[in-house]
CSV table of C-alpha atoms in Angstrom, one decimal:
chain,number,residue,atom,x,y,z
A,1,MET,CA,2.9,-4.3,-2.3
A,2,ASN,CA,5.1,-1.8,-4.0
A,3,ASP,CA,8.1,-3.9,-4.6
A,4,GLY,CA,11.3,-2.5,-6.2
A,5,THR,CA,11.7,-3.1,-9.9
A,6,GLY,CA,13.6,-6.3,-9.9
A,7,SER,CA,15.4,-5.6,-6.7
A,8,ARG,CA,13.7,-8.5,-5.0
A,9,GLU,CA,11.4,-11.3,-5.8
A,10,PRO,CA,8.9,-11.1,-2.9
A,11,THR,CA,7.5,-14.6,-2.9
A,12,SER,CA,10.4,-17.0,-3.0
A,13,PRO,CA,12.6,-15.9,-0.1
A,14,GLY,CA,9.7,-16.1,2.3
A,15,ARG,CA,8.7,-19.4,0.9
A,16,ARG,CA,12.2,-20.7,1.3
A,17,ARG,CA,12.4,-19.4,4.8
A,18,PHE,CA,9.1,-21.1,5.6
A,19,LEU,CA,10.4,-24.4,4.2
A,20,ILE,CA,13.6,-24.0,6.2
A,21,SER,CA,11.9,-23.2,9.4
A,22,THR,CA,9.4,-26.1,8.8
A,23,ALA,CA,12.2,-28.5,8.1
A,24,LEU,CA,14.4,-27.4,10.9
A,25,SER,CA,11.7,-26.3,13.4
A,26,GLY,CA,13.7,-23.2,14.2
A,27,ALA,CA,15.5,-21.1,11.5
A,28,ALA,CA,17.8,-19.3,13.9
A,29,PRO,CA,21.0,-21.2,13.1
A,30,MET,CA,20.5,-20.9,9.4
A,31,MET,CA,19.7,-17.2,9.5
A,32,GLY,CA,22.5,-16.5,12.0
A,33,ARG,CA,25.0,-17.1,9.3
A,34,ILE,CA,24.1,-13.9,7.5
A,35,GLY,CA,26.1,-11.2,9.2
A,36,PRO,CA,25.0,-7.6,9.2
A,37,ALA,CA,27.7,-6.5,6.7
A,38,GLU,CA,26.7,-9.2,4.2
A,39,ALA,CA,23.1,-8.4,4.7
A,40,ALA,CA,23.7,-4.8,3.9
A,41,GLU,CA,25.4,-5.7,0.7
A,42,THR,CA,22.6,-8.1,-0.5
A,43,GLY,CA,19.8,-5.8,0.7
A,44,ALA,CA,18.4,-8.6,2.9
A,45,PRO,CA,17.2,-7.7,6.3
A,46,PRO,CA,19.8,-8.3,9.0
A,47,ALA,CA,19.1,-11.5,10.9
A,48,VAL,CA,18.1,-11.3,14.5
A,49,THR,CA,17.8,-14.2,16.9
A,50,PRO,CA,14.0,-14.8,17.1
A,51,GLY,CA,12.7,-14.6,20.6
A,52,ALA,CA,15.3,-12.1,21.8
A,53,MET,CA,12.8,-9.3,22.4
A,54,PRO,CA,11.0,-9.1,25.8
A,55,THR,CA,7.3,-9.5,25.7
A,56,MET,CA,4.8,-6.7,26.3
A,57,ALA,CA,1.4,-6.7,27.8
A,58,ILE,CA,-1.4,-5.5,25.5
A,59,SER,CA,-5.1,-5.8,25.5
A,60,LEU,CA,-6.9,-6.6,22.3
A,61,THR,CA,-10.7,-6.2,21.7
A,62,VAL,CA,-11.8,-8.9,19.4
A,63,ASN,CA,-15.5,-9.6,18.6
A,64,GLY,CA,-16.5,-7.5,21.5
A,65,ARG,CA,-14.4,-9.3,24.1
A,66,THR,CA,-11.2,-7.9,25.6
A,67,HIS,CA,-8.2,-10.2,25.8
A,68,ARG,CA,-5.2,-9.4,27.9
A,69,LEU,CA,-2.1,-10.8,26.3
A,70,ASP,CA,1.6,-10.9,27.0
A,71,LEU,CA,3.3,-11.2,23.7
A,72,ASP,CA,6.4,-10.5,21.5
A,73,PRO,CA,5.8,-7.0,20.2
A,74,ARG,CA,6.8,-8.2,16.8
A,75,LYS,CA,4.0,-10.7,16.6
A,76,THR,CA,1.5,-10.0,13.9
A,77,LEU,CA,-2.2,-9.6,14.6
A,78,LEU,CA,-2.7,-12.7,12.5
A,79,ASP,CA,-0.5,-14.8,14.7
A,80,GLY,CA,-1.9,-13.2,17.8
A,81,LEU,CA,-5.5,-14.0,16.9
A,82,ARG,CA,-4.7,-17.6,15.9
A,83,GLU,CA,-2.1,-18.6,18.5
A,84,GLU,CA,-2.9,-16.5,21.5
A,85,ILE,CA,-6.7,-16.2,21.3
A,86,GLY,CA,-7.4,-19.3,19.3
A,87,LEU,CA,-9.5,-17.6,16.6
A,88,THR,CA,-8.4,-19.9,13.7
A,89,GLY,CA,-11.1,-18.6,11.4
A,90,VAL,CA,-8.4,-16.0,10.5
A,91,LYS,CA,-6.4,-17.8,7.8
A,92,LYS,CA,-2.7,-17.6,7.1
A,93,GLY,CA,-2.4,-17.8,3.3
A,94,CYS,CA,0.7,-16.1,2.0
A,95,ASP,CA,1.6,-14.1,5.1
A,96,HIS,CA,2.8,-11.4,2.7
A,97,GLY,CA,-0.2,-9.2,2.1
A,98,GLN,CA,-0.9,-10.7,-1.3
A,99,CYS,CA,-3.8,-13.1,-0.8
A,100,GLY,CA,-6.3,-11.5,1.6
A,101,ALA,CA,-7.1,-14.7,3.5
A,102,CYS,CA,-6.2,-13.0,6.8
A,103,THR,CA,-8.5,-10.0,6.3
A,104,VAL,CA,-10.2,-8.8,9.4
A,105,LEU,CA,-12.2,-5.7,10.2
A,106,ILE,CA,-10.4,-3.1,12.3
A,107,ASP,CA,-12.5,-0.2,13.5
A,108,GLY,CA,-14.9,-1.3,10.7
A,109,ARG,CA,-12.3,-1.1,7.9
A,110,ARG,CA,-10.9,-4.2,6.2
A,111,GLU,CA,-7.2,-4.7,6.9
A,112,LEU,CA,-4.7,-7.5,6.6
A,113,SER,CA,-3.9,-9.0,9.9
A,114,CYS,CA,-0.6,-10.4,8.5
A,115,LEU,CA,0.7,-6.9,7.9
A,116,THR,CA,-0.5,-5.5,11.2
A,117,LEU,CA,1.3,-5.9,14.4
A,118,ALA,CA,-0.9,-7.2,17.2
A,119,ALA,CA,0.4,-4.3,19.4
A,120,ALA,CA,-0.8,-1.8,16.7
A,121,ALA,CA,-4.4,-3.1,17.1
A,122,GLU,CA,-4.5,-2.2,20.8
A,123,GLY,CA,-7.4,0.1,21.5
A,124,ARG,CA,-9.1,-0.7,18.2
A,125,GLU,CA,-12.1,-3.0,17.6
A,126,VAL,CA,-11.2,-6.1,15.7
A,127,VAL,CA,-13.8,-8.4,14.1
A,128,THR,CA,-13.1,-11.8,12.8
A,129,VAL,CA,-15.4,-14.3,11.1
A,130,GLU,CA,-16.2,-15.8,14.5
A,131,GLY,CA,-17.8,-12.5,15.5
A,132,LEU,CA,-20.2,-12.1,12.6
A,133,ALA,CA,-23.1,-14.4,13.6
A,134,ALA,CA,-25.8,-13.1,15.9
A,135,ALA,CA,-26.0,-14.4,19.5
A,136,ASP,CA,-28.8,-16.8,18.5
A,137,GLY,CA,-26.7,-18.3,15.7
A,138,THR,CA,-28.3,-16.4,12.8
A,139,LEU,CA,-25.6,-15.9,10.2
A,140,HIS,CA,-24.6,-12.5,9.0
A,141,PRO,CA,-26.2,-11.8,5.6
A,142,MET,CA,-22.8,-12.1,3.9
A,143,GLN,CA,-22.2,-15.5,5.4
A,144,GLN,CA,-25.7,-16.7,4.4
A,145,ALA,CA,-25.2,-15.3,0.9
A,146,PHE,CA,-21.9,-17.2,0.5
A,147,ILE,CA,-23.8,-20.4,1.4
A,148,ASP,CA,-26.8,-19.7,-0.8
A,149,HIS,CA,-24.6,-18.9,-3.8
A,150,ASP,CA,-22.1,-21.7,-3.2
A,151,ALA,CA,-19.4,-19.1,-3.3
A,152,LEU,CA,-16.6,-21.4,-2.2
A,153,GLN,CA,-15.0,-24.7,-2.9
A,154,CYS,CA,-12.2,-25.5,-0.5
A,155,GLY,CA,-13.3,-22.7,1.8
A,156,TYR,CA,-9.8,-21.6,2.9
A,157,CYS,CA,-10.1,-18.1,1.6
A,158,THR,CA,-13.8,-17.8,2.6
A,159,PRO,CA,-13.5,-16.0,6.0
A,160,GLY,CA,-11.2,-13.4,4.5
A,161,GLN,CA,-13.6,-13.1,1.5
A,162,ILE,CA,-16.6,-12.6,3.7
A,163,LEU,CA,-14.9,-9.9,5.9
A,164,SER,CA,-13.6,-8.2,2.9
A,165,ALA,CA,-17.0,-8.3,1.2
A,166,ILE,CA,-18.6,-6.7,4.3
A,167,GLY,CA,-16.1,-3.9,4.1
A,168,CYS,CA,-16.7,-3.7,0.3
A,169,VAL,CA,-20.4,-3.2,0.8
A,170,GLN,CA,-20.0,-0.7,3.7
A,171,GLU,CA,-17.6,1.4,1.6
A,172,GLY,CA,-20.2,1.6,-1.2
A,173,HIS,CA,-18.1,-0.4,-3.6
A,174,ALA,CA,-20.5,-3.2,-4.3
A,175,GLU,CA,-23.0,-1.3,-6.5
A,176,THR,CA,-22.1,-3.2,-9.7
A,177,ALA,CA,-20.5,-6.5,-10.6
A,178,ASP,CA,-17.5,-4.6,-12.0
A,179,ASP,CA,-17.1,-2.7,-8.8
A,180,ILE,CA,-17.3,-5.9,-6.8
A,181,ARG,CA,-14.6,-7.5,-9.0
A,182,GLU,CA,-12.3,-4.5,-8.6
A,183,TYR,CA,-12.8,-3.8,-4.9
A,184,MET,CA,-12.6,-7.5,-4.0
A,185,SER,CA,-9.3,-7.9,-6.0
A,186,GLY,CA,-7.4,-8.2,-2.7
A,187,ASN,CA,-8.9,-11.6,-2.0
A,188,ILE,CA,-7.5,-14.4,-4.1
A,189,CYS,CA,-9.5,-17.7,-4.5
A,190,ARG,CA,-7.4,-20.5,-5.8
A,191,CYS,CA,-10.5,-22.5,-6.5
A,192,ALA,CA,-11.7,-19.6,-8.7
A,193,ALA,CA,-15.2,-19.4,-7.2
A,194,TYR,CA,-15.2,-15.8,-8.4
A,195,PRO,CA,-18.5,-15.7,-10.3
A,196,ASN,CA,-20.3,-17.1,-7.3
A,197,ILE,CA,-18.5,-14.8,-4.9
A,198,VAL,CA,-19.6,-11.8,-7.0
A,199,ALA,CA,-23.2,-13.0,-7.0
A,200,ALA,CA,-23.0,-13.6,-3.2
A,201,VAL,CA,-21.7,-10.1,-2.5
A,202,ALA,CA,-24.3,-8.5,-4.8
A,203,ASP,CA,-27.1,-10.5,-3.0
A,204,ALA,CA,-25.8,-9.7,0.4
A,205,ARG,CA,-25.5,-6.0,-0.4
A,206,ALA,CA,-29.3,-6.0,-1.1
A,207,ARG,CA,-29.9,-7.9,2.2
A,208,MET,CA,-27.6,-5.6,4.2
A,209,GLU,CA,-29.2,-2.5,2.8
A,210,GLY,CA,-32.7,-3.8,2.7
B,1,MET,CA,9.7,-0.6,25.7
B,2,SER,CA,10.0,-2.3,22.4
B,3,TYR,CA,6.9,-1.0,20.6
B,4,GLU,CA,5.9,2.6,20.8
B,5,ARG,CA,3.1,4.5,19.2
B,6,PRO,CA,3.4,8.1,20.2
B,7,ALA,CA,0.4,10.4,19.9
B,8,ASP,CA,2.4,13.6,19.2
B,9,LEU,CA,5.3,14.6,17.1
B,10,ALA,CA,7.5,15.8,19.9
B,11,ARG,CA,7.5,12.4,21.5
B,12,ALA,CA,8.0,10.7,18.1
B,13,LEU,CA,11.0,12.9,17.3
B,14,ALA,CA,12.5,12.3,20.8
B,15,LEU,CA,12.2,8.5,20.2
B,16,ARG,CA,13.6,8.8,16.7
B,17,ALA,CA,16.6,10.8,18.0
B,18,GLU,CA,17.5,8.1,20.4
B,19,GLY,CA,18.1,5.8,17.5
B,20,GLY,CA,17.9,2.1,17.1
B,21,ARG,CA,14.2,2.0,16.2
B,22,VAL,CA,12.5,0.7,13.1
B,23,VAL,CA,10.0,3.3,11.9
B,24,LEU,CA,6.6,1.7,11.0
B,25,ALA,CA,4.2,3.8,9.1
B,26,GLY,CA,1.5,1.3,8.3
B,27,GLY,CA,3.8,-1.7,7.8
B,28,THR,CA,2.4,-3.0,4.5
B,29,ASP,CA,5.9,-2.9,3.0
B,30,LEU,CA,7.9,-3.4,6.1
B,31,LEU,CA,6.1,-6.5,7.3
B,32,ALA,CA,5.9,-7.9,3.8
B,33,ALA,CA,9.6,-7.5,3.3
B,34,THR,CA,10.8,-8.6,6.7
B,35,ARG,CA,9.0,-11.4,8.5
B,36,ALA,CA,7.7,-9.8,11.7
B,37,ARG,CA,10.0,-11.7,14.0
B,38,GLU,CA,13.0,-10.4,12.0
B,39,LEU,CA,12.1,-6.8,12.7
B,40,ARG,CA,15.4,-5.2,13.8
B,41,GLY,CA,14.8,-4.1,17.3
B,42,PRO,CA,12.2,-1.8,18.8
B,43,VAL,CA,9.5,-0.4,16.6
B,44,LEU,CA,8.4,3.3,16.4
B,45,ASP,CA,4.9,3.3,15.0
B,46,VAL,CA,4.2,6.8,13.7
B,47,THR,CA,0.6,6.2,12.6
B,48,GLY,CA,-0.8,7.7,15.7
B,49,VAL,CA,1.1,11.0,15.5
B,50,ALA,CA,-1.5,13.8,15.5
B,51,GLU,CA,0.7,16.1,13.3
B,52,MET,CA,0.9,13.5,10.6
B,53,GLN,CA,-2.8,13.0,10.0
B,54,GLY,CA,-5.2,14.3,7.4
B,55,VAL,CA,-5.5,15.4,3.8
B,56,THR,CA,-6.1,19.1,3.8
B,57,LEU,CA,-6.4,21.9,1.2
B,58,SER,CA,-5.6,25.5,2.0
B,59,ALA,CA,-4.5,28.7,0.3
B,60,GLU,CA,-1.0,27.3,0.3
B,61,GLY,CA,-1.9,24.1,-1.4
B,62,LEU,CA,-2.4,20.5,-0.5
B,63,ARG,CA,-1.0,18.8,2.5
B,64,LEU,CA,-0.9,15.1,2.8
B,65,GLY,CA,-0.1,14.0,6.4
B,66,GLY,CA,2.6,11.4,6.4
B,67,ALA,CA,0.3,9.0,8.3
B,68,ALA,CA,-2.7,9.6,6.0
B,69,SER,CA,-3.7,6.3,4.4
B,70,TRP,CA,-4.1,5.8,0.7
B,71,THR,CA,-7.8,5.4,1.3
B,72,ALA,CA,-7.9,8.8,2.8
B,73,VAL,CA,-6.0,10.2,-0.2
B,74,ALA,CA,-8.3,8.4,-2.7
B,75,ARG,CA,-11.5,9.6,-1.0
B,76,ALA,CA,-10.6,13.2,-0.2
B,77,PRO,CA,-12.4,15.9,-2.3
B,78,LEU,CA,-9.5,17.2,-4.3
B,79,PRO,CA,-9.2,19.4,-7.4
B,80,PRO,CA,-8.9,17.7,-10.9
B,81,ALA,CA,-5.1,18.2,-10.9
B,82,CYS,CA,-5.0,15.5,-8.3
B,83,ALA,CA,-7.0,13.0,-10.3
B,84,GLY,CA,-3.8,11.1,-11.2
B,85,LEU,CA,-2.7,10.9,-7.5
B,86,GLN,CA,-6.1,9.7,-6.5
B,87,ALA,CA,-6.1,7.1,-9.3
B,88,ALA,CA,-2.7,5.9,-8.1
B,89,ALA,CA,-4.0,5.7,-4.5
B,90,ARG,CA,-6.7,3.3,-5.6
B,91,VAL,CA,-4.1,0.9,-7.1
B,92,VAL,CA,-1.6,0.8,-4.2
B,93,GLY,CA,-2.2,-2.9,-3.5
B,94,SER,CA,-5.6,-3.9,-2.5
B,95,THR,CA,-8.3,-2.0,-0.5
B,96,GLN,CA,-7.0,-3.7,2.6
B,97,ILE,CA,-3.5,-2.4,1.9
B,98,GLN,CA,-4.8,1.1,1.1
B,99,ASN,CA,-6.6,1.2,4.4
B,100,ARG,CA,-3.3,0.5,6.2
B,101,GLY,CA,-0.6,1.8,4.0
B,102,THR,CA,0.4,5.5,4.4
B,103,VAL,CA,1.9,8.3,2.3
B,104,ALA,CA,5.1,8.5,4.3
B,105,GLY,CA,5.5,4.7,4.3
B,106,ASN,CA,5.2,4.5,0.6
B,107,LEU,CA,7.7,7.3,0.0
B,108,VAL,CA,10.3,6.3,2.6
B,109,ASN,CA,10.1,2.7,1.3
B,110,ALA,CA,11.4,4.2,-2.0
B,111,SER,CA,10.4,1.5,-4.3
B,112,PRO,CA,11.1,2.3,-8.0
B,113,ALA,CA,7.6,0.9,-8.6
B,114,ALA,CA,5.8,3.0,-6.0
B,115,ASP,CA,2.6,4.1,-7.8
B,116,SER,CA,2.2,7.3,-5.9
B,117,VAL,CA,5.5,8.8,-7.0
B,118,PRO,CA,4.9,9.7,-10.6
B,119,PRO,CA,1.7,11.7,-9.9
B,120,LEU,CA,3.3,13.4,-6.9
B,121,LEU,CA,6.2,14.4,-9.2
B,122,THR,CA,3.8,16.0,-11.7
B,123,LEU,CA,2.3,17.9,-8.7
B,124,ASP,CA,5.8,19.4,-7.8
B,125,ALA,CA,5.4,17.7,-4.4
B,126,GLU,CA,7.8,18.5,-1.6
B,127,VAL,CA,8.4,16.4,1.5
B,128,GLU,CA,8.6,18.0,5.0
B,129,LEU,CA,11.3,16.3,7.0
B,130,VAL,CA,11.4,17.0,10.7
B,131,SER,CA,13.8,16.2,13.5
B,132,LEU,CA,14.7,17.7,16.9
B,133,ARG,CA,17.2,19.8,14.9
B,134,GLY,CA,14.5,21.4,12.9
B,135,THR,CA,12.4,21.2,9.7
B,136,ARG,CA,13.5,21.1,6.1
B,137,ARG,CA,11.7,20.7,2.8
B,138,LEU,CA,13.0,18.8,-0.2
B,139,ALA,CA,11.5,18.4,-3.6
B,140,LEU,CA,10.3,14.8,-3.9
B,141,GLY,CA,12.7,14.2,-6.8
B,142,ALA,CA,15.6,15.2,-4.5
B,143,PHE,CA,14.4,13.1,-1.6
B,144,LEU,CA,14.3,9.9,-3.6
B,145,LEU,CA,18.0,9.0,-4.2
B,146,GLY,CA,17.6,5.5,-5.7
B,147,PRO,CA,16.0,2.1,-5.1
B,148,ARG,CA,15.3,1.9,-1.4
B,149,ARG,CA,17.4,5.0,-0.8
B,150,THR,CA,16.2,8.4,0.4
B,151,ALA,CA,17.7,11.6,1.8
B,152,LEU,CA,15.9,10.9,5.1
B,153,ALA,CA,18.4,11.4,8.0
B,154,ALA,CA,18.6,8.9,10.8
B,155,ASP,CA,16.8,11.2,13.2
B,156,GLU,CA,14.2,12.6,10.8
B,157,LEU,CA,10.6,11.7,10.1
B,158,LEU,CA,8.7,12.4,6.9
B,159,VAL,CA,5.8,14.3,8.5
B,160,ALA,CA,3.9,15.6,5.5
B,161,VAL,CA,3.9,16.0,1.7
B,162,HIS,CA,3.1,19.4,0.3
B,163,VAL,CA,1.8,20.3,-3.1
B,164,PRO,CA,2.1,24.0,-3.8
B,165,ALA,CA,-1.1,25.8,-4.8
B,166,ALA,CA,0.4,26.7,-8.3
B,167,ALA,CA,0.7,23.0,-9.0
B,168,LEU,CA,-3.0,22.3,-8.3
B,169,ALA,CA,-3.9,23.8,-11.7
B,170,GLY,CA,-5.1,21.8,-14.7
B,171,GLN,CA,-6.1,18.2,-15.0
B,172,GLY,CA,-4.1,15.1,-13.8
B,173,ALA,CA,-4.2,11.5,-14.9
B,174,PHE,CA,-2.4,8.2,-14.2
B,175,GLU,CA,-1.9,5.1,-16.2
B,176,LYS,CA,-0.6,1.9,-14.8
B,177,LEU,CA,0.5,-1.2,-16.6
B,178,GLY,CA,0.6,-4.5,-14.7
B,179,ALA,CA,0.3,-8.2,-15.7
B,180,ARG,CA,-3.3,-7.9,-14.7
B,181,ALA,CA,-5.8,-5.2,-13.8
B,182,HIS,CA,-5.5,-5.2,-10.0
B,183,LEU,CA,-3.3,-6.1,-7.1
B,184,VAL,CA,-0.2,-6.2,-9.1
B,185,ILE,CA,3.2,-4.5,-9.0
B,186,SER,CA,3.6,-2.1,-11.9
B,187,ILE,CA,5.6,-3.0,-15.0
B,188,GLY,CA,5.5,0.7,-15.7
B,189,MET,CA,3.3,3.7,-15.0
B,190,ALA,CA,2.9,7.3,-16.2
B,191,ALA,CA,1.4,10.4,-14.7
B,192,ALA,CA,0.5,13.6,-16.5
B,193,ARG,CA,-0.8,17.0,-15.5
B,194,LEU,CA,-1.9,19.4,-18.2
B,195,VAL,CA,-2.9,23.0,-18.1
B,196,VAL,CA,-4.6,24.3,-21.2
B,197,ALA,CA,-6.0,27.6,-22.4
B,198,GLY,CA,-7.5,28.6,-25.7
B,199,GLY,CA,-7.2,25.1,-27.1
B,200,ARG,CA,-3.4,25.0,-26.5
B,201,VAL,CA,-1.1,23.5,-24.0
B,202,VAL,CA,0.0,26.1,-21.4
B,203,SER,CA,2.1,23.7,-19.4
B,204,ALA,CA,2.5,19.9,-19.1
B,205,ALA,CA,4.0,17.8,-16.3
B,206,LEU,CA,5.0,14.2,-17.2
B,207,ALA,CA,6.5,11.5,-15.1
B,208,VAL,CA,7.2,7.8,-15.5
B,209,GLY,CA,7.7,5.2,-12.8
B,210,ALA,CA,9.3,1.7,-12.7
B,211,CYS,CA,11.4,2.5,-15.8
B,212,SER,CA,14.4,4.0,-14.1
B,213,PRO,CA,16.0,3.6,-10.6
B,214,VAL,CA,13.8,6.5,-9.4
B,215,ALA,CA,10.6,7.7,-11.0
B,216,GLN,CA,11.3,10.8,-13.0
B,217,ARG,CA,9.9,13.9,-14.7
B,218,LEU,CA,10.5,14.2,-18.4
B,219,GLY,CA,11.4,17.9,-18.7
B,220,ALA,CA,12.4,17.9,-22.3
B,221,VAL,CA,9.3,16.1,-23.4
B,222,GLU,CA,7.2,18.4,-21.4
B,223,ALA,CA,8.8,21.5,-22.9
B,224,ALA,CA,8.1,20.3,-26.5
B,225,LEU,CA,4.4,20.2,-25.7
B,226,VAL,CA,4.0,23.8,-24.7
B,227,GLY,CA,2.0,25.8,-27.1
B,228,ARG,CA,0.8,22.8,-29.1
B,229,PRO,CA,-2.9,22.6,-30.0
B,230,LEU,CA,-4.9,20.1,-28.1
B,231,ALA,CA,-6.0,18.4,-31.4
B,232,GLU,CA,-2.3,17.4,-31.9
B,233,LEU,CA,-1.6,16.3,-28.4
B,234,GLY,CA,-1.3,12.6,-29.2
B,235,GLU,CA,1.2,13.2,-32.0
B,236,ALA,CA,3.0,15.9,-30.1
B,237,LEU,CA,4.5,13.5,-27.6
B,238,ASP,CA,7.8,12.2,-29.0
B,239,PRO,CA,8.0,8.5,-28.1
B,240,ALA,CA,11.7,8.4,-28.9
B,241,ALA,CA,12.5,11.3,-26.7
B,242,ALA,CA,10.5,9.8,-23.9
B,243,ALA,CA,12.2,6.5,-24.2
B,244,ALA,CA,15.6,8.1,-24.3
B,245,ALA,CA,15.0,9.8,-21.0
B,246,LEU,CA,14.4,6.4,-19.2
B,247,SER,CA,16.8,3.7,-18.1
B,248,PRO,CA,14.7,0.6,-17.5
B,249,ILE,CA,16.0,-2.8,-16.4
B,250,ASP,CA,15.1,-6.4,-17.1
B,251,ASP,CA,13.3,-8.0,-14.2
B,252,VAL,CA,10.7,-10.7,-13.4
B,253,ARG,CA,7.9,-8.4,-14.6
B,254,ALA,CA,9.2,-7.3,-18.0
B,255,ASP,CA,12.4,-6.7,-19.9
B,256,ALA,CA,14.0,-3.3,-20.5
B,257,GLY,CA,13.1,-3.2,-24.2
B,258,TYR,CA,9.4,-3.8,-23.5
B,259,ARG,CA,9.4,-1.0,-20.8
B,260,ARG,CA,11.0,1.4,-23.3
B,261,ALA,CA,8.3,0.6,-25.8
B,262,VAL,CA,5.3,0.8,-23.4
B,263,ALA,CA,6.3,3.8,-21.3
B,264,PRO,CA,5.8,6.4,-24.1
B,265,GLU,CA,2.4,4.8,-24.8
B,266,LEU,CA,1.4,5.0,-21.2
B,267,LEU,CA,2.5,8.7,-21.2
B,268,ARG,CA,0.4,9.3,-24.4
B,269,ARG,CA,-2.6,7.8,-22.8
B,270,ALA,CA,-2.2,9.8,-19.5
B,271,LEU,CA,-1.7,12.9,-21.5
B,272,LEU,CA,-4.9,12.3,-23.6
B,273,ALA,CA,-6.8,11.5,-20.4
B,274,CYS,CA,-5.9,15.0,-19.2
B,275,ALA,CA,-7.2,16.8,-22.3
B,276,PRO,CA,-10.8,18.1,-22.2
B,277,ALA,CA,-13.3,16.0,-24.1
B,278,PRO,CA,-14.6,15.5,-26.7
B,279,GLU,CA,-12.2,16.1,-29.6
B,280,THR,CA,-9.3,14.4,-28.0
B,281,ALA,CA,-11.2,11.7,-26.2
B,282,LEU,CA,-9.8,8.2,-26.6
């Protein structure tokens, strides 16, 4: 998050790269044009051919189940969860640590799966939105509160909001509406359902503690 | 092996000495700046290194383990001198970022807008740099050479940050200005640490970030405050002298002239926040 003063505009290059890779379905030829010397001058990361690194075997514990995976060690936890395990409740918003849509709980703490390597989550307990409901289908109090308070519109940010809100309550940062607003600031809602999200978190705190 | 997360420093240093590995100390900057698949080669993840953990106070002062998260810094029971550091820890990105981002990662990343740096400068912080060749300590101001540039050698790791006991005196404070309250890269920020006795300033430490290539202390402005009565604290800070010490740039967040105008005000607010209530309360 701590970008250099004016040294780089964080959003646009990534977006450009995303568009390039979408359009070409494989950005390697484009990126291969940037040689290491040029990259050093511009401050851009030197390009590497994607897929050049050998895979590694890891085991990930997600929602109480252990998954043995063979993946590129550079793969993020976000991509690992979505592409390897099929847990698409974890959303890819900005993929830059700015929106919070990919929030998961790791060893009970909220973290961003887009800024965590899958390999770094080995040996830790990962919880996604799919792991919140009870075995009989009863929703987690936070999930229920989001429904009760209509705390969403399009719903894309909602899994991240819910996991972040659980972390927020467990940290003791949901005591007041101001606290909730401050400590939920890492989760952006483009539909601006914020008033209802604050109400849902406050309500769920009472249910979780009660 | 292309991803390693050693549990102890000896192993981490051996891997570092082999060269060719990208050091990951949380990854909240590294993975945001480089898409994961573009990571240059094998990764050395230092977040599991035992010697780099913890936030600890001792007779020698404060030690921040390099792998300590910003949440750990924010939540540790620390003396009032560290109030600015802890306030800064709470605005390093979001809570999710603070849970993952580390002290060493933030410093080695060397962003001019790193929120932790001004308060650490007011605490006379030193970095402990370790390699198989040995250990050295550098003042934080000497470690940070420029935007994205540090004195870290290719075989070294930043194992810890040390604040000497003498710098844990007084009250600290931190002021950040962004385009909104939270989750924002700073336009500018200021940190202060004030030691007072008998209603007068004994010593003041002031630092400003995001208004020069590297965050910096303002020694001349600090010196002019010594001996001044607390009641005059707000006026004692010379805005022109503070602005003259800075070299801000125009960027997407603000232009240089704006930064030159707001930095002294941020300093004044940080300074007043350090002063004992009530007569100088805002």
